[in-house]
Amino acid sequence: MIVQPKIRGFICTTAHPEGCAAHVKEQIAYAKSQPPLVNAPKKVLVIGSSTGYGLSSRIVPAFSGGAATMGVFFEKPGAEGKTGSTGWYNSVAFEEAARAEGLYARSFNGDAFSKEIKAEVIEAISADLGQVDFVVYSLASPRRTDPDTGETYKSCLKPIGQSYTAKNLNTDKKVVEPVTLEPASLEDIVHTVKVMGGEDWELWLNALAEAGVLAPGARTVAYSYIGPSLTWPIYRDGTIGRAKSHLEDSAARLNEKFGAGSAYVSVNKAVVTQASSAIPVVPLYISLLFKDMKQRGLHEGCIEQIQRLFQDHFCSTEGPQVDEGGRIRIDDWEMRKEVQSAVGQVWDRVTTENLDELGDFAGYQAEFLKLFGFGLTGVDYSLDTEPVRDMPSMA
Ligand code: NAD
């Protein structure tokens, strides 16, 4: 079938198999172009490994450090006449590339919040790797079913305490318009913390340790975002911010249990992913940020960020450098004073009419399409492509 992008709001409902593979290959080429990681983890489990930060977190230890990787994700395989989800094709491409280089790679498609997937992964680690020495937790999910109670929680992106009106970019219509977000209820806050907080991260680590498949001295990292004050009402001070505070508390609990220096929260920069496209205000901020950071030669995507995370922190001789809250800050370039002051100034002036002049909407859109495998050089989109692609480790 011929596969073209079908965009519905902030999601694209199609994905191009060869395009996704080309996107993964680009990231692999970047990881391989960097100095090889020394003292790199050798057996890595990535939870949420198919797209965005999680995919890069699987690529870097594998292709820059030679690690065996296991990946967990929730994706849709293609069917006859119907494309699968982008994370499925990304993971097929990752596994094929890893195997071609003799690197162990095995993937699990299912609900990471469930007891079943945890048990399946633990059994596989025990059988194939013995133990894992590094665990990346990079889930972004709209809902979670509590494995003990069966109750389903839904996360939301709302301000807390009062409504919030801000500039927003309608990425479909390329229009800058105000958006008003109503404040969260107590239930919204509780639900968002249940889904995006650290409870499931702790459950994973505890389950791995209890089963004896966590190597002594193993480390784990989960991802957070802080960003500038202009996004705080919807991010840091909103429902998602409460969940991220909970994630930091989880890191503290994990460090208490497994020893200081075993669990980290890394604060990453704002990038275009399926998760960030859904956050009001953020796509406009990203469009302005990209323009400024590109001009300064500071632009980074997921792969450059995660390469730095491993190179400068987890694989450096001094170990991870942390801020006063114990967090790794690879958002340091985004948060530089000169960058934030420039973005803050254009934020006040940006309108539909001057968006292309003040921001990098074209760059935002190109990154968005790339997430689904569109706009990659060397891919002929006029050709028929086969939507059914087997995952090598599941064949
Ligand atoms: P993403 O949407 O690209 O990736 C989410 C991953 O989670 C995918 O692999 C998906 O398959 C998996 N997933 C979702 N629900 C699942 C389930 N029930 N079971 C198994 N897998 C499931 O998201 P992202 O933007 O890379 O976000 C990853 C983390 O990074 C999040 O914690 C996010 O808050 C954080 N972060 C993102 C940004 C950003 O700008 N995108 C910035 C800083 C931090």
Coordinates of C-alpha atoms and ligand atoms in Angstrom, one line a residue, residues 47-54 72-75 110-113 137-143 196 223-225 235 240 244 247 266-276 286 302, ligand 1:
I47 CA 10.6 0.5 29.7
G48 CA 8.9 2.7 27.0
S49 CA 11.6 1.9 24.4
S50 CA 9.8 2.4 21.1
T51 CA 9.6 6.2 20.5
G52 CA 11.0 9.5 21.8
Y53 CA 13.4 9.5 24.7
G54 CA 13.0 5.7 25.4
V72 CA 9.0 -2.8 26.6
F73 CA 6.4 -0.8 24.8
F74 CA 2.7 -0.7 23.9
E75 CA 2.4 -0.6 20.1
G110 CA 2.1 -5.1 26.1
D111 CA 1.0 -3.1 29.1
A112 CA 4.1 -2.2 31.2
F113 CA 1.8 -1.4 34.1
Y137 CA 11.9 4.2 32.7
S138 CA 10.5 6.3 29.9
L139 CA 6.8 5.7 29.8
A140 CA 4.4 8.4 28.7
S141 CA 0.8 7.1 28.9
P142 CA -2.7 8.6 29.0
R143 CA -4.0 5.8 31.4
M196 CA 2.7 9.5 35.4
Y223 CA 12.7 11.3 32.9
S224 CA 11.2 14.6 33.9
Y225 CA 10.8 18.2 32.6
Y235 CA 3.5 21.8 33.4
I240 CA 1.8 16.6 35.3
K244 CA 6.9 14.5 38.3
L247 CA 8.6 10.6 40.4
S266 CA 17.1 13.2 34.6
V267 CA 15.5 16.5 33.6
N268 CA 15.5 16.5 29.8
K269 CA 14.9 19.3 27.3
A270 CA 11.7 19.9 25.4
V271 CA 11.7 18.0 22.2
V272 CA 9.0 17.0 19.7
T273 CA 7.5 13.6 20.6
Q274 CA 4.1 12.1 20.5
A275 CA 3.7 12.9 24.2
S276 CA 4.9 16.6 24.1
I286 CA 9.2 24.4 21.2
C302 CA 16.3 12.9 21.8
Ligands
NAD1 P1 6.7 9.0 23.8 O1 5.3 9.2 23.7 O2 7.6 9.3 22.6 O3 7.1 7.5 24.3 C1 6.3 6.9 25.2 C2 6.7 5.4 25.3 O4 5.9 4.8 26.3 C3 6.5 4.6 24.0 O5 7.5 3.6 23.9 C4 5.2 3.8 24.3 O6 5.0 2.6 23.6 C5 5.3 3.5 25.8 N1 4.1 3.3 26.5 C6 3.0 4.1 26.7 N2 2.1 3.4 27.5 C7 2.6 2.2 27.7 C8 2.1 1.0 28.4 N3 1.0 1.0 29.1 N4 2.9 -0.1 28.4 C9 4.1 -0.1 27.8 N5 4.6 1.0 27.1 C10 3.9 2.1 27.1 O7 7.1 9.9 25.0 P2 8.4 10.8 25.4 O8 8.1 12.2 25.1 O9 9.7 10.2 24.9 O10 8.4 10.7 27.0 C11 9.1 9.8 27.8 C12 9.4 10.4 29.1 O11 10.3 11.6 28.9 C13 8.2 10.9 29.9 O12 8.4 10.6 31.3 C14 8.2 12.4 29.6 O13 7.6 13.1 30.6 C15 9.7 12.6 29.6 N6 10.1 13.9 29.0 C16 9.7 14.3 27.8 C17 10.1 15.5 27.2 C18 9.6 15.9 25.8 O14 9.8 17.1 25.5 N7 9.0 15.0 25.1 C19 10.9 16.3 27.9 C20 11.4 15.9 29.2 C21 11.0 14.7 29.7

